[in-house]
Amino acid sequence: MRQAHHPETGEIALTRVMAALSDPIRVGLVRVLADGRERGWGELRAPVAKSTLSHHLRVLRDAGLTRTRQEGTRCYVVLRHEDLQARFPGLIGTVLAAAETDDVGHHVGLRDDPDAA
């Protein structure tokens, strides 16, 4: 697998971040990852096919919202909260608060059994 590109903090563009956050599934993924823990892709639960989930995770990564790491055949993802806070102070907190208030992305979560994926 080729190495994934992650934009440097200064390269993260507001328009790409906002475009990535325009989908409820991606907002839900950000909500799940907001706890700061690195998660294996198999831990994530969303009402979409695995290929579609992979697409959503790639959009988040390409926009600079997440960082992906591969370890053998497993992939892990983490929210780039510190980088986003440095680039756009308060943005992620505001998005998360609005998502909570409006219940956006509530259908995305974590699997009970990560090995079941």
PDB file of C-alpha atoms in Angstrom:
ATOM      1  CA  MET A   1       0.000   0.000   0.000  1.00  0.00           C
ATOM      2  CA  ARG A   2       1.312   3.449  -0.859  1.00  0.00           C
ATOM      3  CA  GLN A   3       2.013   5.945   1.904  1.00  0.00           C
ATOM      4  CA  ALA A   4      -1.020   8.137   2.671  1.00  0.00           C
ATOM      5  CA  HIS A   5      -0.606  11.895   2.227  1.00  0.00           C
ATOM      6  CA  HIS A   6      -1.365  14.067   5.223  1.00  0.00           C
ATOM      7  CA  PRO A   7      -1.314  17.831   4.674  1.00  0.00           C
ATOM      8  CA  GLU A   8       1.003  19.777   6.952  1.00  0.00           C
ATOM      9  CA  THR A   9      -0.805  21.923   9.517  1.00  0.00           C
ATOM     10  CA  GLY A  10      -0.250  25.105   7.498  1.00  0.00           C
ATOM     11  CA  GLU A  11      -1.572  23.402   4.349  1.00  0.00           C
ATOM     12  CA  ILE A  12      -4.959  22.521   5.868  1.00  0.00           C
ATOM     13  CA  ALA A  13      -7.498  24.600   3.936  1.00  0.00           C
ATOM     14  CA  LEU A  14     -10.706  25.797   5.539  1.00  0.00           C
ATOM     15  CA  THR A  15     -12.715  25.094   2.386  1.00  0.00           C
ATOM     16  CA  ARG A  16     -11.567  21.458   2.313  1.00  0.00           C
ATOM     17  CA  VAL A  17     -12.279  21.017   6.023  1.00  0.00           C
ATOM     18  CA  MET A  18     -15.767  22.482   5.645  1.00  0.00           C
ATOM     19  CA  ALA A  19     -16.447  20.370   2.543  1.00  0.00           C
ATOM     20  CA  ALA A  20     -15.347  17.235   4.419  1.00  0.00           C
ATOM     21  CA  LEU A  21     -17.680  18.145   7.285  1.00  0.00           C
ATOM     22  CA  SER A  22     -20.648  18.598   4.948  1.00  0.00           C
ATOM     23  CA  ASP A  23     -21.595  14.912   5.218  1.00  0.00           C
ATOM     24  CA  PRO A  24     -23.361  13.504   8.321  1.00  0.00           C
ATOM     25  CA  ILE A  25     -21.336  10.265   8.200  1.00  0.00           C
ATOM     26  CA  ARG A  26     -18.079  12.212   8.283  1.00  0.00           C
ATOM     27  CA  VAL A  27     -19.356  14.432  11.109  1.00  0.00           C
ATOM     28  CA  GLY A  28     -20.247  11.239  12.965  1.00  0.00           C
ATOM     29  CA  LEU A  29     -16.743   9.885  12.423  1.00  0.00           C
ATOM     30  CA  VAL A  30     -15.271  13.112  13.796  1.00  0.00           C
ATOM     31  CA  ARG A  31     -17.587  12.825  16.818  1.00  0.00           C
ATOM     32  CA  VAL A  32     -16.366   9.276  17.460  1.00  0.00           C
ATOM     33  CA  LEU A  33     -12.723  10.285  17.065  1.00  0.00           C
ATOM     34  CA  ALA A  34     -13.086  13.416  19.219  1.00  0.00           C
ATOM     35  CA  ASP A  35     -12.120  11.442  22.325  1.00  0.00           C
ATOM     36  CA  GLY A  36      -8.521  11.609  21.058  1.00  0.00           C
ATOM     37  CA  ARG A  37      -8.020   7.858  20.865  1.00  0.00           C
ATOM     38  CA  GLU A  38      -6.559   6.210  17.814  1.00  0.00           C
ATOM     39  CA  ARG A  39      -9.117   3.767  16.410  1.00  0.00           C
ATOM     40  CA  GLY A  40      -8.760   0.809  14.095  1.00  0.00           C
ATOM     41  CA  TRP A  41     -10.969   1.046  11.022  1.00  0.00           C
ATOM     42  CA  GLY A  42     -12.618  -2.206  12.106  1.00  0.00           C
ATOM     43  CA  GLU A  43     -13.774  -0.540  15.331  1.00  0.00           C
ATOM     44  CA  LEU A  44     -15.834   2.031  13.438  1.00  0.00           C
ATOM     45  CA  ARG A  45     -19.525   1.396  12.791  1.00  0.00           C
ATOM     46  CA  ALA A  46     -21.476   3.310  10.154  1.00  0.00           C
ATOM     47  CA  PRO A  47     -24.571   2.491   8.090  1.00  0.00           C
ATOM     48  CA  VAL A  48     -22.574   2.249   4.847  1.00  0.00           C
ATOM     49  CA  ALA A  49     -20.567  -0.366   2.964  1.00  0.00           C
ATOM     50  CA  LYS A  50     -16.910  -0.823   3.951  1.00  0.00           C
ATOM     51  CA  SER A  51     -15.811   0.742   0.671  1.00  0.00           C
ATOM     52  CA  THR A  52     -17.963   3.805   1.362  1.00  0.00           C
ATOM     53  CA  LEU A  53     -16.602   4.066   4.906  1.00  0.00           C
ATOM     54  CA  SER A  54     -13.105   3.910   3.435  1.00  0.00           C
ATOM     55  CA  HIS A  55     -14.027   6.759   1.078  1.00  0.00           C
ATOM     56  CA  HIS A  56     -15.311   8.898   3.968  1.00  0.00           C
ATOM     57  CA  LEU A  57     -12.133   8.255   5.958  1.00  0.00           C
ATOM     58  CA  ARG A  58     -10.025   9.232   2.954  1.00  0.00           C
ATOM     59  CA  VAL A  59     -11.953  12.509   2.527  1.00  0.00           C
ATOM     60  CA  LEU A  60     -11.318  13.325   6.195  1.00  0.00           C
ATOM     61  CA  ARG A  61      -7.620  12.459   5.848  1.00  0.00           C
ATOM     62  CA  ASP A  62      -7.135  14.411   2.614  1.00  0.00           C
ATOM     63  CA  ALA A  63      -8.787  17.472   4.188  1.00  0.00           C
ATOM     64  CA  GLY A  64      -6.384  17.264   7.134  1.00  0.00           C
ATOM     65  CA  LEU A  65      -8.949  16.312   9.761  1.00  0.00           C
ATOM     66  CA  THR A  66      -7.484  12.896  10.522  1.00  0.00           C
ATOM     67  CA  ARG A  67      -4.194  11.053  10.411  1.00  0.00           C
ATOM     68  CA  THR A  68      -4.117   7.461   9.200  1.00  0.00           C
ATOM     69  CA  ARG A  69      -1.473   4.911  10.136  1.00  0.00           C
ATOM     70  CA  GLN A  70      -1.042   1.437   8.713  1.00  0.00           C
ATOM     71  CA  GLU A  71       0.383  -1.382  10.773  1.00  0.00           C
ATOM     72  CA  GLY A  72       0.606  -4.578   8.782  1.00  0.00           C
ATOM     73  CA  THR A  73      -2.837  -5.199   7.327  1.00  0.00           C
ATOM     74  CA  ARG A  74      -4.606  -2.955   9.836  1.00  0.00           C
ATOM     75  CA  CYS A  75      -5.286   0.764   9.486  1.00  0.00           C
ATOM     76  CA  TYR A  76      -5.717   3.180  12.359  1.00  0.00           C
ATOM     77  CA  VAL A  77      -7.134   6.688  12.378  1.00  0.00           C
ATOM     78  CA  VAL A  78      -6.970   9.588  14.823  1.00  0.00           C
ATOM     79  CA  LEU A  79      -8.458  13.083  14.799  1.00  0.00           C
ATOM     80  CA  ARG A  80      -5.804  15.797  14.313  1.00  0.00           C
ATOM     81  CA  HIS A  81      -7.356  17.930  17.041  1.00  0.00           C
ATOM     82  CA  GLU A  82      -4.184  19.839  18.005  1.00  0.00           C
ATOM     83  CA  ASP A  83      -3.322  20.640  14.375  1.00  0.00           C
ATOM     84  CA  LEU A  84      -6.875  21.789  13.683  1.00  0.00           C
ATOM     85  CA  GLN A  85      -6.952  23.871  16.852  1.00  0.00           C
ATOM     86  CA  ALA A  86      -3.670  25.531  15.827  1.00  0.00           C
ATOM     87  CA  ARG A  87      -4.940  26.237  12.315  1.00  0.00           C
ATOM     88  CA  PHE A  88      -8.583  27.128  13.095  1.00  0.00           C
ATOM     89  CA  PRO A  89      -8.984  27.825  16.832  1.00  0.00           C
ATOM     90  CA  GLY A  90     -12.355  26.723  18.158  1.00  0.00           C
ATOM     91  CA  LEU A  91     -13.642  25.287  14.885  1.00  0.00           C
ATOM     92  CA  ILE A  92     -13.734  21.616  15.880  1.00  0.00           C
ATOM     93  CA  GLY A  93     -15.249  22.405  19.274  1.00  0.00           C
ATOM     94  CA  THR A  94     -17.953  24.458  17.594  1.00  0.00           C
ATOM     95  CA  VAL A  95     -18.655  21.737  15.021  1.00  0.00           C
ATOM     96  CA  LEU A  96     -18.838  19.074  17.733  1.00  0.00           C
ATOM     97  CA  ALA A  97     -21.175  21.180  19.887  1.00  0.00           C
ATOM     98  CA  ALA A  98     -23.485  21.878  16.930  1.00  0.00           C
ATOM     99  CA  ALA A  99     -23.437  18.212  15.908  1.00  0.00           C
ATOM    100  CA  GLU A 100     -24.403  17.225  19.445  1.00  0.00           C
ATOM    101  CA  THR A 101     -27.207  19.809  19.582  1.00  0.00           C
ATOM    102  CA  ASP A 102     -28.593  18.854  16.163  1.00  0.00           C
ATOM    103  CA  ASP A 103     -27.844  15.116  16.642  1.00  0.00           C
ATOM    104  CA  VAL A 104     -25.801  14.986  13.426  1.00  0.00           C
ATOM    105  CA  GLY A 105     -23.854  11.776  12.909  1.00  0.00           C
ATOM    106  CA  HIS A 106     -25.580   9.911  15.749  1.00  0.00           C
ATOM    107  CA  HIS A 107     -25.769   6.764  13.609  1.00  0.00           C
ATOM    108  CA  VAL A 108     -21.962   6.436  13.536  1.00  0.00           C
ATOM    109  CA  GLY A 109     -20.257   4.755  16.467  1.00  0.00           C
ATOM    110  CA  LEU A 110     -17.973   1.990  17.601  1.00  0.00           C
ATOM    111  CA  ARG A 111     -18.458  -1.715  17.139  1.00  0.00           C
ATOM    112  CA  ASP A 112     -18.936  -3.838  20.219  1.00  0.00           C
ATOM    113  CA  ASP A 113     -16.459  -6.369  18.834  1.00  0.00           C
ATOM    114  CA  PRO A 114     -13.640  -4.792  16.756  1.00  0.00           C
ATOM    115  CA  ASP A 115     -12.683  -8.237  15.370  1.00  0.00           C
ATOM    116  CA  ALA A 116     -16.160  -8.669  13.879  1.00  0.00           C
ATOM    117  CA  ALA A 117     -15.437  -6.263  10.992  1.00  0.00           C
TER     118      ALA A 117
END
